[in-house]
Amino acid sequence: TKVENLPILGTVDWIFSNSESNIFYVIAIGDCKIRESIVKKLKNENIRFQTIIHPSVIKSESVEIGEGSIIQAGCILTVNIKIGKHVHINIKSTVGHDCIIKDFVTLNPGVHVNGDILIGKGSFVGSGAIMKDEIKIGEKSTIGAGTVLINDVPESSLVVGVPGKIKKRI
């Protein structure tokens, strides 16, 4: 009935029955694929999404953040950054200048994204991953925890290690 002392209002059916009300939602699920599938189901029902940014986040005015995104405590977002819809940037992650993070990306805690990086739609970056500047990560790729990424990543790839190497196509 409650989570963190907040009431649970109802199931997905409750959301559908209240779609005309002045309620905004956020999908707080880390799995990119599940989050995207839920958003697709809700989008057809006039559901509106809220962006949540923790008050401790440091960001410049040139950062654009799409609807439904969550930026958690201790993050630093520098300049000229475009963050898509329904992106999760977890605690103490940093994003350098001129980056583009597409829709439904998850950056786990302590990820460091250097400048001029493109992270493709639906990609998942594990805790503590670090990437050098000017890298492109293809859609639906997974970067393992602690990986040091020094090369571009093709779409639907699993990359792990120091330095990061493609382990398989997913």
CSV table of N, CA and C in Angstrom, one decimal:
chain,number,residue,atom,x,y,z
A,1,THR,N,0.8,-1.2,0.0
A,1,THR,CA,0.0,0.0,0.0
A,1,THR,C,0.8,1.3,0.0
A,2,LYS,N,2.1,1.2,0.4
A,2,LYS,CA,3.0,2.3,0.4
A,2,LYS,C,4.4,1.9,0.0
A,3,VAL,N,5.1,2.9,-0.6
A,3,VAL,CA,6.5,2.7,-0.8
A,3,VAL,C,7.2,4.0,-0.4
A,4,GLU,N,8.2,3.9,0.5
A,4,GLU,CA,8.9,5.1,1.1
A,4,GLU,C,7.9,6.1,1.6
A,5,ASN,N,6.9,5.6,2.3
A,5,ASN,CA,5.8,6.4,3.0
A,5,ASN,C,4.9,7.1,2.0
A,6,LEU,N,5.0,6.8,0.7
A,6,LEU,CA,4.1,7.4,-0.3
A,6,LEU,C,3.0,6.3,-0.7
A,7,PRO,N,1.8,6.7,-0.8
A,7,PRO,CA,0.7,5.7,-1.2
A,7,PRO,C,0.9,5.2,-2.6
A,8,ILE,N,0.6,3.9,-2.8
A,8,ILE,CA,0.4,3.4,-4.1
A,8,ILE,C,-1.0,3.6,-4.5
A,9,LEU,N,-1.2,4.3,-5.6
A,9,LEU,CA,-2.5,4.8,-6.0
A,9,LEU,C,-3.3,3.7,-6.7
A,10,GLY,N,-2.6,2.8,-7.4
A,10,GLY,CA,-3.3,1.7,-8.1
A,10,GLY,C,-2.4,1.1,-9.2
A,11,THR,N,-3.0,0.2,-10.0
A,11,THR,CA,-2.4,-0.5,-11.0
A,11,THR,C,-2.4,0.3,-12.3
A,12,VAL,N,-1.9,-0.4,-13.4
A,12,VAL,CA,-1.9,0.3,-14.7
A,12,VAL,C,-3.4,0.6,-15.1
A,13,ASP,N,-4.3,-0.2,-14.7
A,13,ASP,CA,-5.8,0.1,-14.9
A,13,ASP,C,-6.1,1.4,-14.3
A,14,TRP,N,-5.6,1.7,-13.1
A,14,TRP,CA,-5.9,3.0,-12.4
A,14,TRP,C,-5.4,4.1,-13.2
A,15,ILE,N,-4.1,3.9,-13.8
A,15,ILE,CA,-3.6,5.0,-14.7
A,15,ILE,C,-4.5,5.3,-15.8
A,16,PHE,N,-4.9,4.2,-16.5
A,16,PHE,CA,-5.8,4.4,-17.7
A,16,PHE,C,-7.1,5.1,-17.3
A,17,SER,N,-7.7,4.8,-16.2
A,17,SER,CA,-8.9,5.4,-15.8
A,17,SER,C,-8.8,6.8,-15.3
A,18,ASN,N,-7.5,7.3,-15.1
A,18,ASN,CA,-7.3,8.6,-14.7
A,18,ASN,C,-6.5,9.4,-15.7
A,19,SER,N,-6.5,9.0,-16.9
A,19,SER,CA,-5.6,9.6,-18.0
A,19,SER,C,-6.1,11.0,-18.3
A,20,GLU,N,-7.3,11.4,-18.0
A,20,GLU,CA,-7.8,12.7,-18.3
A,20,GLU,C,-7.5,13.7,-17.2
A,21,SER,N,-7.0,13.2,-16.0
A,21,SER,CA,-6.7,14.1,-14.9
A,21,SER,C,-5.3,14.7,-15.1
A,22,ASN,N,-5.1,15.7,-14.2
A,22,ASN,CA,-3.8,16.4,-14.2
A,22,ASN,C,-2.7,15.7,-13.5
A,23,ILE,N,-2.4,14.5,-13.9
A,23,ILE,CA,-1.4,13.7,-13.3
A,23,ILE,C,-0.3,13.5,-14.3
A,24,PHE,N,1.0,13.6,-13.8
A,24,PHE,CA,2.1,13.3,-14.7
A,24,PHE,C,2.9,12.1,-14.1
A,25,TYR,N,3.5,11.3,-14.9
A,25,TYR,CA,4.1,10.0,-14.5
A,25,TYR,C,5.6,10.0,-15.0
A,26,VAL,N,6.3,9.1,-14.3
A,26,VAL,CA,7.7,8.8,-14.7
A,26,VAL,C,7.8,7.3,-14.5
A,27,ILE,N,8.5,6.7,-15.4
A,27,ILE,CA,8.7,5.2,-15.4
A,27,ILE,C,10.1,5.0,-14.7
A,28,ALA,N,10.1,4.6,-13.5
A,28,ALA,CA,11.4,4.4,-12.7
A,28,ALA,C,11.8,3.0,-12.7
A,29,ILE,N,12.1,2.5,-13.9
A,29,ILE,CA,12.6,1.1,-14.2
A,29,ILE,C,13.8,1.2,-15.0
A,30,GLY,N,14.9,0.7,-14.4
A,30,GLY,CA,16.2,0.8,-15.1
A,30,GLY,C,16.4,0.1,-16.4
A,31,ASP,N,15.7,-1.0,-16.6
A,31,ASP,CA,15.8,-1.8,-17.9
A,31,ASP,C,15.2,-1.0,-19.0
A,32,CYS,N,16.1,-0.7,-20.0
A,32,CYS,CA,15.7,0.2,-21.1
A,32,CYS,C,14.6,-0.4,-21.9
A,33,LYS,N,14.6,-1.7,-22.2
A,33,LYS,CA,13.6,-2.3,-23.0
A,33,LYS,C,12.2,-2.3,-22.3
A,34,ILE,N,12.2,-2.7,-21.0
A,34,ILE,CA,10.9,-2.7,-20.3
A,34,ILE,C,10.4,-1.2,-20.2
A,35,ARG,N,11.2,-0.3,-19.9
A,35,ARG,CA,10.8,1.1,-19.8
A,35,ARG,C,10.2,1.6,-21.1
A,36,GLU,N,10.8,1.3,-22.3
A,36,GLU,CA,10.3,1.7,-23.6
A,36,GLU,C,8.9,1.0,-23.9
A,37,SER,N,8.8,-0.3,-23.5
A,37,SER,CA,7.5,-1.0,-23.8
A,37,SER,C,6.4,-0.4,-23.0
A,38,ILE,N,6.7,0.0,-21.7
A,38,ILE,CA,5.6,0.6,-20.9
A,38,ILE,C,5.2,1.9,-21.4
A,39,VAL,N,6.2,2.7,-21.8
A,39,VAL,CA,5.9,4.0,-22.4
A,39,VAL,C,5.0,3.9,-23.6
A,40,LYS,N,5.4,3.0,-24.5
A,40,LYS,CA,4.6,2.8,-25.7
A,40,LYS,C,3.1,2.4,-25.4
A,41,LYS,N,2.9,1.6,-24.3
A,41,LYS,CA,1.5,1.2,-23.9
A,41,LYS,C,0.8,2.5,-23.4
A,42,LEU,N,1.5,3.3,-22.6
A,42,LEU,CA,0.9,4.4,-22.0
A,42,LEU,C,0.7,5.6,-22.9
A,43,LYS,N,1.5,5.8,-23.9
A,43,LYS,CA,1.5,6.9,-24.8
A,43,LYS,C,0.1,7.0,-25.5
A,44,ASN,N,-0.5,5.8,-25.9
A,44,ASN,CA,-1.7,5.8,-26.6
A,44,ASN,C,-2.9,6.2,-25.8
A,45,GLU,N,-2.7,6.4,-24.5
A,45,GLU,CA,-3.8,6.7,-23.5
A,45,GLU,C,-3.7,8.1,-23.0
A,46,ASN,N,-3.1,9.0,-23.7
A,46,ASN,CA,-3.0,10.4,-23.3
A,46,ASN,C,-2.3,10.6,-22.0
A,47,ILE,N,-1.4,9.8,-21.7
A,47,ILE,CA,-0.6,9.8,-20.4
A,47,ILE,C,0.5,10.9,-20.6
A,48,ARG,N,0.7,11.7,-19.6
A,48,ARG,CA,1.8,12.7,-19.7
A,48,ARG,C,2.9,12.3,-18.7
A,49,PHE,N,4.1,12.6,-19.2
A,49,PHE,CA,5.3,12.3,-18.4
A,49,PHE,C,6.0,13.5,-17.9
A,50,GLN,N,6.6,13.3,-16.7
A,50,GLN,CA,7.3,14.3,-15.9
A,50,GLN,C,8.8,14.0,-16.0
A,51,THR,N,9.6,15.1,-16.0
A,51,THR,CA,11.0,14.9,-15.9
A,51,THR,C,11.4,15.2,-14.5
A,52,ILE,N,12.3,14.4,-13.9
A,52,ILE,CA,12.7,14.6,-12.5
A,52,ILE,C,14.2,14.8,-12.4
A,53,ILE,N,14.6,15.9,-11.8
A,53,ILE,CA,16.0,16.3,-11.7
A,53,ILE,C,16.2,16.6,-10.2
A,54,HIS,N,17.1,15.8,-9.6
A,54,HIS,CA,17.4,16.0,-8.1
A,54,HIS,C,18.0,17.4,-8.0
A,55,PRO,N,17.7,18.1,-6.8
A,55,PRO,CA,18.2,19.4,-6.6
A,55,PRO,C,19.7,19.6,-6.5
A,56,SER,N,20.4,18.5,-6.3
A,56,SER,CA,21.9,18.6,-6.2
A,56,SER,C,22.5,18.5,-7.5
A,57,VAL,N,21.8,18.3,-8.6
A,57,VAL,CA,22.4,18.1,-9.9
A,57,VAL,C,22.9,19.5,-10.4
A,58,ILE,N,24.2,19.5,-10.9
A,58,ILE,CA,24.8,20.7,-11.5
A,58,ILE,C,24.7,20.6,-13.0
A,59,LYS,N,24.0,21.6,-13.6
A,59,LYS,CA,23.9,21.6,-15.1
A,59,LYS,C,23.8,23.0,-15.6
A,60,SER,N,24.3,23.1,-16.8
A,60,SER,CA,24.3,24.4,-17.4
A,60,SER,C,22.9,24.7,-18.1
A,61,GLU,N,22.7,25.9,-18.4
A,61,GLU,CA,21.4,26.2,-19.1
A,61,GLU,C,21.3,25.7,-20.5
A,62,SER,N,22.4,25.2,-21.1
A,62,SER,CA,22.4,24.7,-22.5
A,62,SER,C,22.1,23.2,-22.5
A,63,VAL,N,21.7,22.6,-21.4
A,63,VAL,CA,21.4,21.2,-21.4
A,63,VAL,C,19.9,21.1,-21.6
A,64,GLU,N,19.6,20.2,-22.6
A,64,GLU,CA,18.2,19.9,-23.0
A,64,GLU,C,17.9,18.5,-22.4
A,65,ILE,N,16.7,18.4,-21.7
A,65,ILE,CA,16.4,17.1,-21.1
A,65,ILE,C,14.9,16.7,-21.6
A,66,GLY,N,14.8,15.6,-22.2
A,66,GLY,CA,13.5,15.1,-22.7
A,66,GLY,C,12.5,14.7,-21.6
A,67,GLU,N,11.3,14.6,-21.9
A,67,GLU,CA,10.2,14.2,-20.9
A,67,GLU,C,10.4,12.8,-20.4
A,68,GLY,N,10.0,12.7,-19.1
A,68,GLY,CA,10.1,11.3,-18.5
A,68,GLY,C,11.5,10.9,-18.1
A,69,SER,N,12.5,11.8,-18.2
A,69,SER,CA,13.8,11.5,-17.8
A,69,SER,C,14.0,11.7,-16.3
A,70,ILE,N,15.0,10.9,-15.7
A,70,ILE,CA,15.3,11.0,-14.3
A,70,ILE,C,16.8,11.3,-14.2
A,71,ILE,N,17.2,12.4,-13.6
A,71,ILE,CA,18.6,12.7,-13.3
A,71,ILE,C,18.8,12.7,-11.8
A,72,GLN,N,19.6,11.8,-11.3
A,72,GLN,CA,19.7,11.5,-9.9
A,72,GLN,C,20.8,12.4,-9.2
A,73,ALA,N,20.8,12.3,-7.9
A,73,ALA,CA,21.7,13.1,-7.0
A,73,ALA,C,23.1,13.0,-7.4
A,74,GLY,N,23.8,14.2,-7.4
A,74,GLY,CA,25.2,14.3,-7.5
A,74,GLY,C,25.7,14.3,-9.0
A,75,CYS,N,24.8,14.3,-9.9
A,75,CYS,CA,25.2,14.3,-11.3
A,75,CYS,C,25.7,15.7,-11.8
A,76,ILE,N,26.6,15.7,-12.7
A,76,ILE,CA,27.1,16.9,-13.3
A,76,ILE,C,26.9,16.8,-14.8
A,77,LEU,N,26.2,17.8,-15.4
A,77,LEU,CA,25.9,17.9,-16.8
A,77,LEU,C,26.5,19.2,-17.3
A,78,THR,N,27.6,19.1,-18.1
A,78,THR,CA,28.3,20.4,-18.5
A,78,THR,C,27.5,21.2,-19.5
A,79,VAL,N,28.0,21.4,-20.7
A,79,VAL,CA,27.3,22.3,-21.7
A,79,VAL,C,27.0,21.6,-23.0
A,80,ASN,N,26.0,22.2,-23.7
A,80,ASN,CA,25.5,21.7,-25.0
A,80,ASN,C,25.2,20.2,-25.0
A,81,ILE,N,24.5,19.8,-24.1
A,81,ILE,CA,24.1,18.4,-24.0
A,81,ILE,C,22.6,18.2,-24.3
A,82,LYS,N,22.3,17.2,-25.1
A,82,LYS,CA,20.9,16.8,-25.5
A,82,LYS,C,20.6,15.4,-24.9
A,83,ILE,N,19.7,15.4,-24.0
A,83,ILE,CA,19.3,14.1,-23.4
A,83,ILE,C,17.9,13.8,-23.8
A,84,GLY,N,17.7,12.6,-24.4
A,84,GLY,CA,16.4,12.3,-24.9
A,84,GLY,C,15.3,12.0,-23.9
A,85,LYS,N,14.2,11.4,-24.3
A,85,LYS,CA,13.1,11.1,-23.5
A,85,LYS,C,13.3,9.8,-22.7
A,86,HIS,N,12.9,9.8,-21.5
A,86,HIS,CA,12.9,8.6,-20.7
A,86,HIS,C,14.3,8.0,-20.4
A,87,VAL,N,15.2,8.9,-20.3
A,87,VAL,CA,16.6,8.6,-20.0
A,87,VAL,C,16.8,8.5,-18.5
A,88,HIS,N,17.6,7.6,-18.0
A,88,HIS,CA,17.9,7.5,-16.5
A,88,HIS,C,19.4,7.8,-16.4
A,89,ILE,N,19.8,8.8,-15.7
A,89,ILE,CA,21.2,9.1,-15.3
A,89,ILE,C,21.3,9.0,-13.8
A,90,ASN,N,22.0,7.9,-13.4
A,90,ASN,CA,22.0,7.6,-12.0
A,90,ASN,C,23.1,8.4,-11.2
A,91,ILE,N,23.1,8.2,-9.9
A,91,ILE,CA,23.9,9.0,-9.0
A,91,ILE,C,25.3,9.1,-9.4
A,92,LYS,N,25.8,10.4,-9.2
A,92,LYS,CA,27.2,10.7,-9.4
A,92,LYS,C,27.8,10.4,-10.7
A,93,SER,N,27.0,10.5,-11.7
A,93,SER,CA,27.4,10.4,-13.1
A,93,SER,C,27.7,11.7,-13.7
A,94,THR,N,28.7,11.8,-14.6
A,94,THR,CA,29.0,13.1,-15.3
A,94,THR,C,28.9,12.9,-16.8
A,95,VAL,N,28.5,14.0,-17.4
A,95,VAL,CA,28.3,14.1,-18.9
A,95,VAL,C,29.0,15.3,-19.4
A,96,GLY,N,30.0,15.1,-20.2
A,96,GLY,CA,30.8,16.2,-20.8
A,96,GLY,C,30.1,17.0,-21.9
A,97,HIS,N,30.8,17.9,-22.4
A,97,HIS,CA,30.3,18.9,-23.4
A,97,HIS,C,29.9,18.2,-24.7
A,98,ASP,N,28.9,18.8,-25.3
A,98,ASP,CA,28.5,18.4,-26.7
A,98,ASP,C,28.1,16.9,-26.8
A,99,CYS,N,27.5,16.3,-25.8
A,99,CYS,CA,27.0,14.9,-25.9
A,99,CYS,C,25.6,14.9,-26.3
A,100,ILE,N,25.2,13.7,-27.0
A,100,ILE,CA,23.9,13.4,-27.3
A,100,ILE,C,23.6,12.1,-26.7
A,101,ILE,N,22.6,12.0,-25.8
A,101,ILE,CA,22.1,10.8,-25.2
A,101,ILE,C,20.7,10.5,-25.7
A,102,LYS,N,20.5,9.5,-26.5
A,102,LYS,CA,19.2,9.3,-27.2
A,102,LYS,C,18.2,8.7,-26.2
A,103,ASP,N,16.9,8.6,-26.6
A,103,ASP,CA,15.8,8.1,-25.8
A,103,ASP,C,16.1,6.7,-25.2
A,104,PHE,N,15.6,6.5,-24.0
A,104,PHE,CA,15.6,5.2,-23.2
A,104,PHE,C,17.0,4.7,-22.9
A,105,VAL,N,18.0,5.6,-22.8
A,105,VAL,CA,19.3,5.2,-22.3
A,105,VAL,C,19.3,5.1,-20.8
A,106,THR,N,20.1,4.2,-20.2
A,106,THR,CA,20.3,4.1,-18.8
A,106,THR,C,21.8,4.3,-18.6
A,107,LEU,N,22.2,5.3,-17.7
A,107,LEU,CA,23.6,5.4,-17.2
A,107,LEU,C,23.5,5.0,-15.8
A,108,ASN,N,24.2,3.9,-15.4
A,108,ASN,CA,24.2,3.5,-14.0
A,108,ASN,C,25.1,4.4,-13.1
A,109,PRO,N,25.1,4.2,-11.8
A,109,PRO,CA,25.9,5.1,-10.9
A,109,PRO,C,27.4,5.2,-11.3
A,110,GLY,N,27.9,6.4,-11.2
A,110,GLY,CA,29.3,6.7,-11.4
A,110,GLY,C,29.8,6.5,-12.8
A,111,VAL,N,29.0,6.7,-13.8
A,111,VAL,CA,29.4,6.6,-15.2
A,111,VAL,C,30.0,8.0,-15.6
A,112,HIS,N,31.1,8.0,-16.4
A,112,HIS,CA,31.7,9.2,-16.8
A,112,HIS,C,31.8,9.3,-18.3
A,113,VAL,N,31.0,10.2,-18.9
A,113,VAL,CA,30.8,10.3,-20.3
A,113,VAL,C,31.6,11.6,-20.7
A,114,ASN,N,32.7,11.4,-21.4
A,114,ASN,CA,33.5,12.6,-21.8
A,114,ASN,C,32.9,13.3,-22.9
A,115,GLY,N,33.5,14.3,-23.5
A,115,GLY,CA,32.9,15.2,-24.5
A,115,GLY,C,32.7,14.6,-25.9
A,116,ASP,N,31.7,15.1,-26.5
A,116,ASP,CA,31.3,14.8,-27.9
A,116,ASP,C,31.1,13.4,-28.1
A,117,ILE,N,30.2,12.8,-27.3
A,117,ILE,CA,29.9,11.4,-27.4
A,117,ILE,C,28.4,11.2,-27.7
A,118,LEU,N,28.1,10.3,-28.6
A,118,LEU,CA,26.7,9.9,-28.9
A,118,LEU,C,26.4,8.5,-28.4
A,119,ILE,N,25.4,8.5,-27.5
A,119,ILE,CA,24.9,7.2,-27.0
A,119,ILE,C,23.6,6.9,-27.6
A,120,GLY,N,23.5,5.8,-28.4
A,120,GLY,CA,22.3,5.4,-29.2
A,120,GLY,C,21.1,5.0,-28.3
A,121,LYS,N,20.0,5.1,-28.9
A,121,LYS,CA,18.7,4.8,-28.2
A,121,LYS,C,18.7,3.4,-27.6
A,122,GLY,N,18.2,3.3,-26.4
A,122,GLY,CA,18.1,2.0,-25.7
A,122,GLY,C,19.4,1.4,-25.2
A,123,SER,N,20.4,2.2,-25.1
A,123,SER,CA,21.7,1.6,-24.7
A,123,SER,C,21.8,1.7,-23.2
A,124,PHE,N,22.6,0.7,-22.6
A,124,PHE,CA,22.7,0.5,-21.1
A,124,PHE,C,24.1,0.6,-20.8
A,125,VAL,N,24.5,1.5,-19.9
A,125,VAL,CA,25.9,1.7,-19.5
A,125,VAL,C,26.0,1.3,-18.0
A,126,GLY,N,26.9,0.3,-17.7
A,126,GLY,CA,27.0,-0.2,-16.4
A,126,GLY,C,27.8,0.7,-15.4
A,127,SER,N,27.6,0.5,-14.1
A,127,SER,CA,28.2,1.3,-13.1
A,127,SER,C,29.7,1.5,-13.3
A,128,GLY,N,30.2,2.7,-13.1
A,128,GLY,CA,31.6,3.0,-13.2
A,128,GLY,C,32.3,3.0,-14.5
A,129,ALA,N,31.5,2.8,-15.6
A,129,ALA,CA,32.1,2.8,-17.0
A,129,ALA,C,32.6,4.2,-17.3
A,130,ILE,N,33.7,4.3,-18.0
A,130,ILE,CA,34.4,5.5,-18.4
A,130,ILE,C,34.6,5.5,-19.9
A,131,MET,N,34.4,6.6,-20.6
A,131,MET,CA,34.6,6.6,-22.0
A,131,MET,C,35.4,7.8,-22.4
A,132,LYS,N,36.3,7.6,-23.4
A,132,LYS,CA,37.1,8.7,-23.9
A,132,LYS,C,36.2,9.6,-24.8
A,133,ASP,N,36.6,10.8,-25.1
A,133,ASP,CA,35.8,11.6,-26.0
A,133,ASP,C,35.7,11.1,-27.4
A,134,GLU,N,34.7,11.7,-28.1
A,134,GLU,CA,34.4,11.5,-29.5
A,134,GLU,C,34.1,10.0,-29.8
A,135,ILE,N,33.3,9.4,-29.0
A,135,ILE,CA,32.9,8.0,-29.3
A,135,ILE,C,31.4,7.9,-29.6
A,136,LYS,N,31.1,7.0,-30.5
A,136,LYS,CA,29.7,6.7,-30.8
A,136,LYS,C,29.3,5.3,-30.4
A,137,ILE,N,28.2,5.2,-29.6
A,137,ILE,CA,27.7,3.9,-29.1
A,137,ILE,C,26.4,3.7,-29.8
A,138,GLY,N,26.4,2.6,-30.6
A,138,GLY,CA,25.2,2.2,-31.4
A,138,GLY,C,24.0,1.9,-30.5
A,139,GLU,N,22.8,2.0,-31.1
A,139,GLU,CA,21.6,1.7,-30.4
A,139,GLU,C,21.6,0.3,-29.8
A,140,LYS,N,20.9,0.2,-28.6
A,140,LYS,CA,20.7,-1.1,-27.9
A,140,LYS,C,21.9,-1.8,-27.6
A,141,SER,N,23.0,-1.1,-27.3
A,141,SER,CA,24.2,-1.7,-26.9
A,141,SER,C,24.3,-1.7,-25.3
A,142,THR,N,25.2,-2.6,-24.8
A,142,THR,CA,25.4,-2.7,-23.4
A,142,THR,C,26.9,-2.5,-23.1
A,143,ILE,N,27.2,-1.6,-22.2
A,143,ILE,CA,28.6,-1.4,-21.8
A,143,ILE,C,28.7,-1.9,-20.4
A,144,GLY,N,29.5,-2.8,-20.1
A,144,GLY,CA,29.6,-3.5,-18.8
A,144,GLY,C,30.2,-2.6,-17.8
A,145,ALA,N,29.8,-2.9,-16.5
A,145,ALA,CA,30.3,-2.1,-15.4
A,145,ALA,C,31.9,-2.1,-15.4
A,146,GLY,N,32.4,-0.9,-15.1
A,146,GLY,CA,33.8,-0.7,-15.0
A,146,GLY,C,34.6,-0.7,-16.3
A,147,THR,N,33.9,-0.8,-17.4
A,147,THR,CA,34.5,-0.8,-18.7
A,147,THR,C,35.1,0.6,-19.0
A,148,VAL,N,36.3,0.5,-19.7
A,148,VAL,CA,37.0,1.8,-20.2
A,148,VAL,C,36.8,1.7,-21.7
A,149,LEU,N,35.9,2.6,-22.2
A,149,LEU,CA,35.6,2.6,-23.6
A,149,LEU,C,36.5,3.5,-24.4
A,150,ILE,N,37.2,3.0,-25.3
A,150,ILE,CA,38.1,3.9,-26.1
A,150,ILE,C,37.8,3.8,-27.6
A,151,ASN,N,36.9,3.0,-28.0
A,151,ASN,CA,36.5,2.9,-29.5
A,151,ASN,C,35.0,3.0,-29.6
A,152,ASP,N,34.6,3.3,-30.8
A,152,ASP,CA,33.2,3.3,-31.2
A,152,ASP,C,32.6,1.9,-30.9
A,153,VAL,N,31.3,1.8,-30.7
A,153,VAL,CA,30.6,0.5,-30.4
A,153,VAL,C,29.5,0.4,-31.4
A,154,PRO,N,29.5,-0.7,-32.2
A,154,PRO,CA,28.4,-1.0,-33.2
A,154,PRO,C,27.1,-1.2,-32.5
A,155,GLU,N,26.0,-1.0,-33.2
A,155,GLU,CA,24.6,-1.3,-32.6
A,155,GLU,C,24.5,-2.7,-32.1
A,156,SER,N,23.8,-2.9,-31.0
A,156,SER,CA,23.5,-4.2,-30.4
A,156,SER,C,24.7,-5.0,-30.0
A,157,SER,N,25.7,-4.3,-29.4
A,157,SER,CA,26.9,-5.0,-29.0
A,157,SER,C,27.0,-5.0,-27.5
A,158,LEU,N,27.7,-6.0,-26.9
A,158,LEU,CA,28.1,-6.1,-25.5
A,158,LEU,C,29.5,-5.8,-25.5
A,159,VAL,N,29.9,-4.8,-24.7
A,159,VAL,CA,31.3,-4.4,-24.6
A,159,VAL,C,31.7,-4.4,-23.1
A,160,VAL,N,32.8,-5.1,-22.8
A,160,VAL,CA,33.3,-5.2,-21.4
A,160,VAL,C,34.8,-5.1,-21.4
A,161,GLY,N,35.4,-4.7,-20.2
A,161,GLY,CA,36.8,-4.8,-20.0
A,161,GLY,C,37.5,-3.5,-20.0
A,162,VAL,N,38.9,-3.6,-19.8
A,162,VAL,CA,39.8,-2.5,-19.8
A,162,VAL,C,40.9,-2.9,-20.7
A,163,PRO,N,41.1,-2.4,-21.9
A,163,PRO,CA,40.1,-1.5,-22.5
A,163,PRO,C,38.9,-2.3,-23.0
A,164,GLY,N,37.8,-1.6,-23.2
A,164,GLY,CA,36.5,-2.3,-23.7
A,164,GLY,C,36.7,-3.0,-25.0
A,165,LYS,N,36.2,-4.3,-25.0
A,165,LYS,CA,36.2,-5.1,-26.2
A,165,LYS,C,34.8,-5.7,-26.4
A,166,ILE,N,34.4,-5.8,-27.7
A,166,ILE,CA,33.2,-6.4,-28.0
A,166,ILE,C,33.2,-7.9,-27.7
A,167,LYS,N,32.3,-8.3,-26.8
A,167,LYS,CA,32.2,-9.8,-26.5
A,167,LYS,C,31.3,-10.5,-27.3
A,168,LYS,N,30.2,-9.8,-27.7
A,168,LYS,CA,29.2,-10.5,-28.6
A,168,LYS,C,28.2,-9.5,-29.1
A,169,ARG,N,27.4,-9.9,-30.1
A,169,ARG,CA,26.3,-9.1,-30.6
A,169,ARG,C,25.1,-9.5,-29.8
A,170,ILE,N,24.2,-8.6,-29.4
A,170,ILE,CA,23.0,-8.9,-28.6
A,170,ILE,C,21.8,-8.4,-29.4
